[in-house]
PDB file of C-alpha atoms in Angstrom:
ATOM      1  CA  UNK A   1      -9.659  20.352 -23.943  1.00  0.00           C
ATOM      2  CA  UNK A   2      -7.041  18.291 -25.560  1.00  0.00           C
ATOM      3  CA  UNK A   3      -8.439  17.489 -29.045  1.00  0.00           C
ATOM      4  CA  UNK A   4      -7.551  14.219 -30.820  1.00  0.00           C
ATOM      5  CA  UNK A   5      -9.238  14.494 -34.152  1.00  0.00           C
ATOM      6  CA  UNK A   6      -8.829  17.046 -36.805  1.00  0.00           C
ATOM      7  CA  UNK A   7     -10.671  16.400 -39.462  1.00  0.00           C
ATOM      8  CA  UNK A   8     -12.965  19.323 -39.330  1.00  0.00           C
ATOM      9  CA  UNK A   9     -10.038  21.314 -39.697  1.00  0.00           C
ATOM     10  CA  UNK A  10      -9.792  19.947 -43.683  1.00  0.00           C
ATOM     11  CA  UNK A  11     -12.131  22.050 -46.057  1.00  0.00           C
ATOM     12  CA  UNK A  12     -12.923  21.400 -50.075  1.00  0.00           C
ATOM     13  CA  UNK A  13     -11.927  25.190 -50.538  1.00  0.00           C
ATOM     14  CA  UNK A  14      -8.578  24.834 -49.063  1.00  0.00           C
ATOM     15  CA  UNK A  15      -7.150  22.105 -51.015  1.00  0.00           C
ATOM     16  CA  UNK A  16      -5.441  22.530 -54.320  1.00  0.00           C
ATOM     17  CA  UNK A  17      -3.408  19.200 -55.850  1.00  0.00           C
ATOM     18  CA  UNK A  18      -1.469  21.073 -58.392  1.00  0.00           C
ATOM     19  CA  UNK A  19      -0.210  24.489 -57.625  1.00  0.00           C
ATOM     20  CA  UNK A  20       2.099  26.548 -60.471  1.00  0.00           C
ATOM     21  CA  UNK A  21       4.541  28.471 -58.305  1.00  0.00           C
ATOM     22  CA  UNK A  22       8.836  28.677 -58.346  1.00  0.00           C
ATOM     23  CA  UNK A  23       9.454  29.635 -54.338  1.00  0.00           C
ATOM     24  CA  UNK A  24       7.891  29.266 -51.178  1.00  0.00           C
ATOM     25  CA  UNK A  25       7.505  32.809 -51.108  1.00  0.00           C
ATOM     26  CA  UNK A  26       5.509  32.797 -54.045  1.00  0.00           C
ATOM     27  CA  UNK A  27       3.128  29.840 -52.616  1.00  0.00           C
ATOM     28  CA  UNK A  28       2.908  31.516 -49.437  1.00  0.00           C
ATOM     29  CA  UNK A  29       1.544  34.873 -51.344  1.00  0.00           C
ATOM     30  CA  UNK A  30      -0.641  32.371 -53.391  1.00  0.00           C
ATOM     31  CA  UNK A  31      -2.108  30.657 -50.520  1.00  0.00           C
ATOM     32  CA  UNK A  32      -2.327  33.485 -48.000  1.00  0.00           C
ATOM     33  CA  UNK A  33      -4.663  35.292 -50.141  1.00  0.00           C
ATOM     34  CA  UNK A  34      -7.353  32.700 -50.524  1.00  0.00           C
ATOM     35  CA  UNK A  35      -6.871  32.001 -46.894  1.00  0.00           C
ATOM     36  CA  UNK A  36      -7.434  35.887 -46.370  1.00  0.00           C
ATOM     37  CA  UNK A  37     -10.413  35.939 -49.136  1.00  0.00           C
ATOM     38  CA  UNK A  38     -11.903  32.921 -47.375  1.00  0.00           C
ATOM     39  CA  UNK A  39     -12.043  34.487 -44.388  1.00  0.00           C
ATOM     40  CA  UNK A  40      -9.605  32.217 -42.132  1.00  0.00           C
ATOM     41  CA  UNK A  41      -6.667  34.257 -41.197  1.00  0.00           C
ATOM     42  CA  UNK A  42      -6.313  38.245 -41.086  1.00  0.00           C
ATOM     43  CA  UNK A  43      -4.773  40.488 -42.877  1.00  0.00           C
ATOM     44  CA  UNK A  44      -0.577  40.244 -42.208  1.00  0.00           C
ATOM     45  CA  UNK A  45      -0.763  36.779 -42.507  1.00  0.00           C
ATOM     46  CA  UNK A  46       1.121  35.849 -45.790  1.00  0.00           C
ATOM     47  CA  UNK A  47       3.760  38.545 -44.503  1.00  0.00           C
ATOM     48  CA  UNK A  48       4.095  36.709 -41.414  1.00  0.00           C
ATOM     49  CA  UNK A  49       4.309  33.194 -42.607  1.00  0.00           C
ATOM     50  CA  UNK A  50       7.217  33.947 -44.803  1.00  0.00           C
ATOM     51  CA  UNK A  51       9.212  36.135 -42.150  1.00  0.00           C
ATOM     52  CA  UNK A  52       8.510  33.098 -39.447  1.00  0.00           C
ATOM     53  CA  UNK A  53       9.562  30.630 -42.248  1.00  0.00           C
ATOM     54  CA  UNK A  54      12.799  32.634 -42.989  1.00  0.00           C
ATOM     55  CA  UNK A  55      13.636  32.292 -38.840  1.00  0.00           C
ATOM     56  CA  UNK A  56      11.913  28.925 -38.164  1.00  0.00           C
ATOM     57  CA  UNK A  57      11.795  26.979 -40.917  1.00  0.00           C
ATOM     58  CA  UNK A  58       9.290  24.087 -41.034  1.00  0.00           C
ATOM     59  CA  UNK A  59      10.339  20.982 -43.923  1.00  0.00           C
ATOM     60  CA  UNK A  60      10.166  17.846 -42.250  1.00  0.00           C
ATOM     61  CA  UNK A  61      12.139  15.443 -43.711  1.00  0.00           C
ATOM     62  CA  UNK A  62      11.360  11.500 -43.477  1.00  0.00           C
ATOM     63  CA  UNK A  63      13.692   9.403 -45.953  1.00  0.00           C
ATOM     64  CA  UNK A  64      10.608   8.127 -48.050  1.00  0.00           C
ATOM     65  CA  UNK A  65       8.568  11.443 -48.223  1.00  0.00           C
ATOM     66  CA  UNK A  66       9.035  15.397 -47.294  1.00  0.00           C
ATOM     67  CA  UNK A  67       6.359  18.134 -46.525  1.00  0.00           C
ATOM     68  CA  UNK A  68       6.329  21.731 -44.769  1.00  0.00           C
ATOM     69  CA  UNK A  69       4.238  22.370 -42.446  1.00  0.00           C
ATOM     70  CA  UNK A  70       4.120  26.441 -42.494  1.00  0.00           C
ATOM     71  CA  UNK A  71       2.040  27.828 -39.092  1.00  0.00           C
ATOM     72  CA  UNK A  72       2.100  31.592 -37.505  1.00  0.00           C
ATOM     73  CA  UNK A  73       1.448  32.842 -34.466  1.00  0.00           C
ATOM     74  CA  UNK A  74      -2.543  32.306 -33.499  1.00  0.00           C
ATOM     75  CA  UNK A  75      -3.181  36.019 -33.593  1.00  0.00           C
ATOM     76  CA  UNK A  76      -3.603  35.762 -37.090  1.00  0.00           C
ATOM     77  CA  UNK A  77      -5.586  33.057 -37.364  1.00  0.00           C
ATOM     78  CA  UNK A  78      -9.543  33.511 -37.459  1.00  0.00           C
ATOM     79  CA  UNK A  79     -10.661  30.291 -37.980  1.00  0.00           C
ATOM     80  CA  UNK A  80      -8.815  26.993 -37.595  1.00  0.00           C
ATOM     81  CA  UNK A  81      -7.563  25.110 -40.875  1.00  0.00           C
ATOM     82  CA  UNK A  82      -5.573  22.688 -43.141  1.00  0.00           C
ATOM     83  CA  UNK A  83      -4.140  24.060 -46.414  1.00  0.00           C
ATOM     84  CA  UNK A  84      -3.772  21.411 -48.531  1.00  0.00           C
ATOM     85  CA  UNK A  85      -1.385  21.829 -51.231  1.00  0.00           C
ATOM     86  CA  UNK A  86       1.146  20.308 -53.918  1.00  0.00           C
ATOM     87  CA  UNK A  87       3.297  22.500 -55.789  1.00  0.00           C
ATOM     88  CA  UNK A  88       4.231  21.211 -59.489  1.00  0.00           C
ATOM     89  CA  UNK A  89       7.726  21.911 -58.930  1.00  0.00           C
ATOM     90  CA  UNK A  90       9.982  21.190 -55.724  1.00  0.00           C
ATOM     91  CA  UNK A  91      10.341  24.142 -53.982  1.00  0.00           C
ATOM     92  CA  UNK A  92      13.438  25.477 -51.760  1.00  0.00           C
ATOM     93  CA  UNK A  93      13.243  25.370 -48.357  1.00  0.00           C
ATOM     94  CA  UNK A  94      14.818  24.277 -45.133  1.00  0.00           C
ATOM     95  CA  UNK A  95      14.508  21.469 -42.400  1.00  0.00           C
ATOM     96  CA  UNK A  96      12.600  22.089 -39.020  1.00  0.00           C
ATOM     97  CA  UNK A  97      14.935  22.852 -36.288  1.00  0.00           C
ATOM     98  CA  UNK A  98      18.626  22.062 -38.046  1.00  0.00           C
ATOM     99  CA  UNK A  99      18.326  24.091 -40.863  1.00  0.00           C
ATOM    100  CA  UNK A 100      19.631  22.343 -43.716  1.00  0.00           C
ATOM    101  CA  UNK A 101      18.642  22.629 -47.411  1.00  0.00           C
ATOM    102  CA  UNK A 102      15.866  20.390 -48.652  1.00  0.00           C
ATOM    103  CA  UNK A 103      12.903  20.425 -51.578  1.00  0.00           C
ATOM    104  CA  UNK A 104       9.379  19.245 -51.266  1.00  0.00           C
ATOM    105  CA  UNK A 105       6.001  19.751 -53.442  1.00  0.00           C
ATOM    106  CA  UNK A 106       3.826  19.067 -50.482  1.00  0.00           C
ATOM    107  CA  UNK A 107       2.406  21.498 -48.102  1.00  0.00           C
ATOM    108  CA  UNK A 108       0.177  21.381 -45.129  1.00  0.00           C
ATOM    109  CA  UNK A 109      -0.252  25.204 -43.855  1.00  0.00           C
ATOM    110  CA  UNK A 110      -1.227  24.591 -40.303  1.00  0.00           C
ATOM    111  CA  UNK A 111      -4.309  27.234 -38.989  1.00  0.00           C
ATOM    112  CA  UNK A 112      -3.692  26.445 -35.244  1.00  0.00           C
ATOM    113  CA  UNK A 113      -5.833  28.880 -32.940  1.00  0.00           C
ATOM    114  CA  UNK A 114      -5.249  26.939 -29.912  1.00  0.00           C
ATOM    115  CA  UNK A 115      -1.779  25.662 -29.411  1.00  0.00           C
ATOM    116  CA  UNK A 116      -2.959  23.182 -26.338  1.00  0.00           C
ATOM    117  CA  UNK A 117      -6.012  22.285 -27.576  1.00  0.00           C
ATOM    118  CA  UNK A 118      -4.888  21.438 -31.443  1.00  0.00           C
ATOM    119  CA  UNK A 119      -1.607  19.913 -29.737  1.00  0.00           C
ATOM    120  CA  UNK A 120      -1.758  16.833 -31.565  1.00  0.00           C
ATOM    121  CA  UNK A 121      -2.306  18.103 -34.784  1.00  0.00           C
ATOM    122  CA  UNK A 122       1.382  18.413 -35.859  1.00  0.00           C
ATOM    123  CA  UNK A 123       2.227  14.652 -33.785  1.00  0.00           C
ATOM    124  CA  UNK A 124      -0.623  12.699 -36.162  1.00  0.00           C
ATOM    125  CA  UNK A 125       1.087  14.613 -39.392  1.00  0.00           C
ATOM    126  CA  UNK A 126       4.470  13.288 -38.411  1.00  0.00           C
ATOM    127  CA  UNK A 127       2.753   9.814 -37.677  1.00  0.00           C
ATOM    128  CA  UNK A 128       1.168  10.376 -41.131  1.00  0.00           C
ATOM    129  CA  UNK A 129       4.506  10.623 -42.788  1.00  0.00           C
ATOM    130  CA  UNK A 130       5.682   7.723 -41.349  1.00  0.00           C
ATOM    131  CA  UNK A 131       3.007   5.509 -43.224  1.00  0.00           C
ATOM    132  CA  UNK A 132       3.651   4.038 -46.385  1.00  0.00           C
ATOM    133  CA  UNK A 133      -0.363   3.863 -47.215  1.00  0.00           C
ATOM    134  CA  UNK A 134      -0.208   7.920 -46.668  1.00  0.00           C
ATOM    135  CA  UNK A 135       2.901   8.467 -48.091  1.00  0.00           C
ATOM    136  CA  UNK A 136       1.558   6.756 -51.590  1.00  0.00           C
ATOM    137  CA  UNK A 137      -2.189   8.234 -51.314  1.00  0.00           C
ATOM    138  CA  UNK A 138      -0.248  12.006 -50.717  1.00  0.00           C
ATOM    139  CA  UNK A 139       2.039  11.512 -53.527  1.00  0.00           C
ATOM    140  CA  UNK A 140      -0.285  10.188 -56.167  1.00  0.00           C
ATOM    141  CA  UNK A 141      -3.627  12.449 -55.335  1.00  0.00           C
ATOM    142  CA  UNK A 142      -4.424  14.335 -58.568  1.00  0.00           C
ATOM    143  CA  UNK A 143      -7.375  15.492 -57.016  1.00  0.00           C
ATOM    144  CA  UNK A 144      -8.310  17.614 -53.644  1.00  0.00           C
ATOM    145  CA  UNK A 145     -10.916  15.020 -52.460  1.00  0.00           C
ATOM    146  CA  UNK A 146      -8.081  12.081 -52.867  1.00  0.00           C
ATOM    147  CA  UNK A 147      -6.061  14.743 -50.854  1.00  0.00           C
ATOM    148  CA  UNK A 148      -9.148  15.697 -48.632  1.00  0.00           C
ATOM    149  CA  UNK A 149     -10.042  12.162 -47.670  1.00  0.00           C
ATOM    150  CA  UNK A 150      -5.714  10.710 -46.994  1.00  0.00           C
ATOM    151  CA  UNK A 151      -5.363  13.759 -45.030  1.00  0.00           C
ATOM    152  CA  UNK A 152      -9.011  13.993 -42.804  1.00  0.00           C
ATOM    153  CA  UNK A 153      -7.954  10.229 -42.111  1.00  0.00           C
ATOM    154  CA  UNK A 154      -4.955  10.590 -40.769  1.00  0.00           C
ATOM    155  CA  UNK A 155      -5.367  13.316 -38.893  1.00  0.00           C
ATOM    156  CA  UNK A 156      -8.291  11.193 -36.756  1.00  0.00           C
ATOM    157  CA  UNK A 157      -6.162   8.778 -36.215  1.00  0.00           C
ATOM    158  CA  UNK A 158      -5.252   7.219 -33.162  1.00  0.00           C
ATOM    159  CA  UNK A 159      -1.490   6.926 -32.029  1.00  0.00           C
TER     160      UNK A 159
ATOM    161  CA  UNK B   1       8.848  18.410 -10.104  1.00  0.00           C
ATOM    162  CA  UNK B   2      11.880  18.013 -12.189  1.00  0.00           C
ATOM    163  CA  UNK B   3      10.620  19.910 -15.651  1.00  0.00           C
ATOM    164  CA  UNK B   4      11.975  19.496 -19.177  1.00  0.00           C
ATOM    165  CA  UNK B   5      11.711  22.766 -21.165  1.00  0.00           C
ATOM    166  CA  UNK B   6      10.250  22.593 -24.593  1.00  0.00           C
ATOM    167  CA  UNK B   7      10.774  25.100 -27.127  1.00  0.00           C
ATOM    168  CA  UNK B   8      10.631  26.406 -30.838  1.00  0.00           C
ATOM    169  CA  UNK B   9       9.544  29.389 -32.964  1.00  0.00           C
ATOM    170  CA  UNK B  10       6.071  30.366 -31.726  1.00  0.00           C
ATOM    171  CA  UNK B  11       5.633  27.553 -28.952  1.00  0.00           C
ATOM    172  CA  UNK B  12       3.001  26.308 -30.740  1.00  0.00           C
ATOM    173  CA  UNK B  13       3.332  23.355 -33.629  1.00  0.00           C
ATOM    174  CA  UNK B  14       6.416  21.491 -33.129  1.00  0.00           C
ATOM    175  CA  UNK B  15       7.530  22.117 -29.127  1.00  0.00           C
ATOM    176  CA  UNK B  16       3.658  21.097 -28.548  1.00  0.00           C
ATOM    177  CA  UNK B  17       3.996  17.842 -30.529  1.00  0.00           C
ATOM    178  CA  UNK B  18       8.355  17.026 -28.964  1.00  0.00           C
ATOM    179  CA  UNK B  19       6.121  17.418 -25.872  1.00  0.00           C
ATOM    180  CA  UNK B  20       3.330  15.194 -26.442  1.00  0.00           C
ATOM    181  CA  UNK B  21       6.341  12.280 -27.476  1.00  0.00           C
ATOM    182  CA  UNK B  22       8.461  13.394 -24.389  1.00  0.00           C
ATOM    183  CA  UNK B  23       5.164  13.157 -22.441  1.00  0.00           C
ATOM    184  CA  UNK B  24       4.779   9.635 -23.865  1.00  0.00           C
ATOM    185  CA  UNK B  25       7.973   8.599 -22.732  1.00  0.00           C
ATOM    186  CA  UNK B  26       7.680   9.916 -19.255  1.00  0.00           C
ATOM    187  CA  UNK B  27       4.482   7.700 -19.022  1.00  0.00           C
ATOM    188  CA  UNK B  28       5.758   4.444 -20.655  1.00  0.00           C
ATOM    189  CA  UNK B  29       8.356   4.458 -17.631  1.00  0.00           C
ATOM    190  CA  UNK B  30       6.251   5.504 -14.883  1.00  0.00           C
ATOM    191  CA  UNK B  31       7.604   8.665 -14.416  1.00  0.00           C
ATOM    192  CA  UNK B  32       4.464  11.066 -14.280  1.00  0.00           C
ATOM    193  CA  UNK B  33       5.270  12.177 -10.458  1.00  0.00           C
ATOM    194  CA  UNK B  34       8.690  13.064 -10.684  1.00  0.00           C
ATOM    195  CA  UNK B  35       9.152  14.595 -14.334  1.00  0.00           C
ATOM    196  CA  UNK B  36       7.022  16.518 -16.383  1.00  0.00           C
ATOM    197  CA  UNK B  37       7.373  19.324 -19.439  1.00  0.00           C
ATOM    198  CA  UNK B  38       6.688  23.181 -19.989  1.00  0.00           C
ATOM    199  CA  UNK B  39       6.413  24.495 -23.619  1.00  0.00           C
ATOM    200  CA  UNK B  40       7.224  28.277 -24.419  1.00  0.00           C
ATOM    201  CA  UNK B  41       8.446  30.176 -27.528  1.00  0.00           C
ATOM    202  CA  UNK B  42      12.545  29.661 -28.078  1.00  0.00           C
ATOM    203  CA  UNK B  43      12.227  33.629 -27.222  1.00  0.00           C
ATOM    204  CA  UNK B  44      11.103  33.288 -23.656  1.00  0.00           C
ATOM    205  CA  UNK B  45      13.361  30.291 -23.021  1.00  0.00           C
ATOM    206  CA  UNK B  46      16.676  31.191 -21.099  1.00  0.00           C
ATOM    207  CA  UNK B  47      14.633  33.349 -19.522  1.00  0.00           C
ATOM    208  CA  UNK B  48      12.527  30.832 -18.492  1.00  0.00           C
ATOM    209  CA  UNK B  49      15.529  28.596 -17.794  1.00  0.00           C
ATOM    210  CA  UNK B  50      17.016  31.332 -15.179  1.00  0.00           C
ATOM    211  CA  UNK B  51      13.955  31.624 -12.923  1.00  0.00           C
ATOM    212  CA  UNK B  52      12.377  27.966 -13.286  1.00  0.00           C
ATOM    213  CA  UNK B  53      14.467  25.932 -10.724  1.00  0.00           C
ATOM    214  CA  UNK B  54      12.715  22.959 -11.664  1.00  0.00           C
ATOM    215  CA  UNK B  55      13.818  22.881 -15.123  1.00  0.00           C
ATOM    216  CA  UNK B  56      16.491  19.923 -15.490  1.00  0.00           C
ATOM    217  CA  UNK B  57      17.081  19.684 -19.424  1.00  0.00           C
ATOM    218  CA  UNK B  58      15.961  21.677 -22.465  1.00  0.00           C
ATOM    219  CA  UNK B  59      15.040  20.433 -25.911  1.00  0.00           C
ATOM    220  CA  UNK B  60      14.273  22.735 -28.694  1.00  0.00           C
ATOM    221  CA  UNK B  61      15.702  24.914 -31.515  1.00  0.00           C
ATOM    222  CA  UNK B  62      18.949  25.568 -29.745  1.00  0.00           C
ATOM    223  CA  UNK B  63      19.534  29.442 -30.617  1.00  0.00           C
ATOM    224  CA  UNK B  64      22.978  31.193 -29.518  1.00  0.00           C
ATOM    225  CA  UNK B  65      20.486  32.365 -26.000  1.00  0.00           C
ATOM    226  CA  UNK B  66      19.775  28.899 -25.315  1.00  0.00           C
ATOM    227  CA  UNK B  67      22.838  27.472 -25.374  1.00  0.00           C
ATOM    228  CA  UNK B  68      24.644  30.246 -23.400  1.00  0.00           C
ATOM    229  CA  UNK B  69      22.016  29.939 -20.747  1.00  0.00           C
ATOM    230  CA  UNK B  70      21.847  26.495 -20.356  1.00  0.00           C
ATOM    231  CA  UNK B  71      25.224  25.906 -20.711  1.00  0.00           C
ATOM    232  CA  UNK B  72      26.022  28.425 -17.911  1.00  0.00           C
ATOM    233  CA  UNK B  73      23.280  26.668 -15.723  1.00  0.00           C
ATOM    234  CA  UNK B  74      24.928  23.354 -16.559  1.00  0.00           C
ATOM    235  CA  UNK B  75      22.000  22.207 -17.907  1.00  0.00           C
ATOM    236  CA  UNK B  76      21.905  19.648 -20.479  1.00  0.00           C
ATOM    237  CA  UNK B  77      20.378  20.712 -23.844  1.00  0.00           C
ATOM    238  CA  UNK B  78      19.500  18.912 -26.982  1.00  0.00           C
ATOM    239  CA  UNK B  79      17.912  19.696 -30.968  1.00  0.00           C
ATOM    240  CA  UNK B  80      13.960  18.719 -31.240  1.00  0.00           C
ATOM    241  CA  UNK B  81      14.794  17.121 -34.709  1.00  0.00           C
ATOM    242  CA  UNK B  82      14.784  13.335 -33.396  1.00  0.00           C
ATOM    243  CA  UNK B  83      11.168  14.029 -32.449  1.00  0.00           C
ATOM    244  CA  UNK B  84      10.310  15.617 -35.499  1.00  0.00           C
ATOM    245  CA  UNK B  85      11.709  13.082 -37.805  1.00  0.00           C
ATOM    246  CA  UNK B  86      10.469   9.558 -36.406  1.00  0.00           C
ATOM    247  CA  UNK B  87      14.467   8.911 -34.831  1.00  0.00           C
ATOM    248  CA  UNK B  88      13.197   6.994 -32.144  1.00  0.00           C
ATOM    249  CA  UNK B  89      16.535   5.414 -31.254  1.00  0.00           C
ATOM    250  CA  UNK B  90      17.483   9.505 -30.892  1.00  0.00           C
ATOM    251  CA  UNK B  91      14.653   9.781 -29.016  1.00  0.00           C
ATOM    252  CA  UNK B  92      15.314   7.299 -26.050  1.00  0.00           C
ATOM    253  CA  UNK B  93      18.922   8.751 -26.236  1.00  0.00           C
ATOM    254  CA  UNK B  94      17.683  12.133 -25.329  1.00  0.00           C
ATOM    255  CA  UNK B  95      15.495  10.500 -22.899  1.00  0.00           C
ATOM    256  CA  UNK B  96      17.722   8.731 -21.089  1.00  0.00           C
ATOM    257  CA  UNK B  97      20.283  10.854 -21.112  1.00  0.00           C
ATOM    258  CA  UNK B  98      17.873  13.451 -18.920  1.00  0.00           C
ATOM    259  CA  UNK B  99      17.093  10.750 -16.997  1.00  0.00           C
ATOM    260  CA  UNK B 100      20.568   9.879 -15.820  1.00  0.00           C
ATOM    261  CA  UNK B 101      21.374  13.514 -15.300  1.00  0.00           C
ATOM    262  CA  UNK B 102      18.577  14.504 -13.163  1.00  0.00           C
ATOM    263  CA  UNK B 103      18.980  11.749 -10.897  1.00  0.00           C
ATOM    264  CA  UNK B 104      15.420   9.599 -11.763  1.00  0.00           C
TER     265      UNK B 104
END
């Protein structure tokens, strides 16, 4: 089944507005271990985030906002999810599919355990991005239900 | 049917979601019955490429692999970033131009 709404995907325990880390390597240590302590991906999968980051990077970069969208293989993935995360500082990274050099603060780990079912998931993010009531909600949420509730929206929605 | 190959890191974020807009564009223009898409990981893909005959274009992360296979298949081959980054004048580009070379 081809799913269209992903909203279940976003929990309260996997959001956090404001996280205190210098590189993406750091953040994906930070994050991969409450993922792992939560009990939503196995163990190997912080490791494997960065190494598939370092070969297939995943920025996406709109000319109002940017966001990396970090995703593994299924086979480490227990239970599907949304990380939800902004970083205080921009971090290094680089640009899905052309490589080039870009920062962001905002992160949207992507727990996909069925790539044709949760097909969609990454097309409403990108359609996300490309609304300016998103883009503003994202970018001024101090708090993980403001980033909870722009996020669960959007990802329902229908494009 | 004439098939476009899809393809990135694990086959399973961004080729899924260039193939859900390519899919779009094959059905704004009517083309369901003669041109569809396969996804697979940018590992499997000349591979793929060599022993689908149906496949007509390829869009994707465009490794050294790719572009040696497709290139000796004289296949057309283009980057996924117009369908990752809302260029939808990029988009009908690619679109058309896969069009006019597979003859639909």
């Amino acid at each position: 089944m081809i799913e269209t709404t992903f909203s279940y995907m976003v929990h309260n325990e996997l959001i956090d507005p404001s996280i205190d880390v210098n590189s993406e390597e750091e953040l994906f240590e930070v994050v991969g271990k409450r993922l792992l302590d939560l009990g939503y991906v196995t163990d190997g999968y912080s490791e494997a985030v960065n190494k598939r980051e370092k070969e297939f990077p995943t920025g996406l970069n709109a000319d109002a906002f940017t966001m990396a969208v970090p995703h593994v293989d299924p086979e480490f993935i227990v239970k599907p999810f949304v990380y939800i995360c902004k970083t205080k500082k921009d971090l290094d990274l680089k640009q899905m599919a052309i490589n080039t050099d870009m920062k962001t603060k905002n992160f949207c780990f992507l727990g996909i355990k069925e790539a044709t079912g949760q097909a969609n998931l990454l097309k409403n993010i990108i359609f996300a991005m490309r609304e300016e009531d998103f883009i503003s909600r994202f970018t001024n949420a101090k708090t993980s239900k403001e980033l909870a509730y722009v996020v669960g929206e959007y990802l329902d929605k229908k494009y | 049917m004439k098939t476009v190959l899809i393809s990135c890191g694990s086959g399973v974020a961004s080729s899924e979601t260039t193939a859900s807009l390519f899919n779009d564009q094959i059905e704004n223009e009517g083309l369901e019955n003669e041109l569809d898409t396969f996804v697979c990981p940018v590992g499997e893909a000349a591979s793929v490429m060599e022993q689908n005959k149906d496949i007509v274009a390829y869009i994707g992360i465009e490794t050294d692999d790719v572009i040696e296979q497709a290139e000796k298949m004289n296949l057309p081959h283009f980057n996924m970033n117009p369908y990752l980054t809302f260029d939808d004048e990029a988009q009908e580009e690619i679109f058309n131009s896969i069009r006019e070379k597979s003859g639909i």
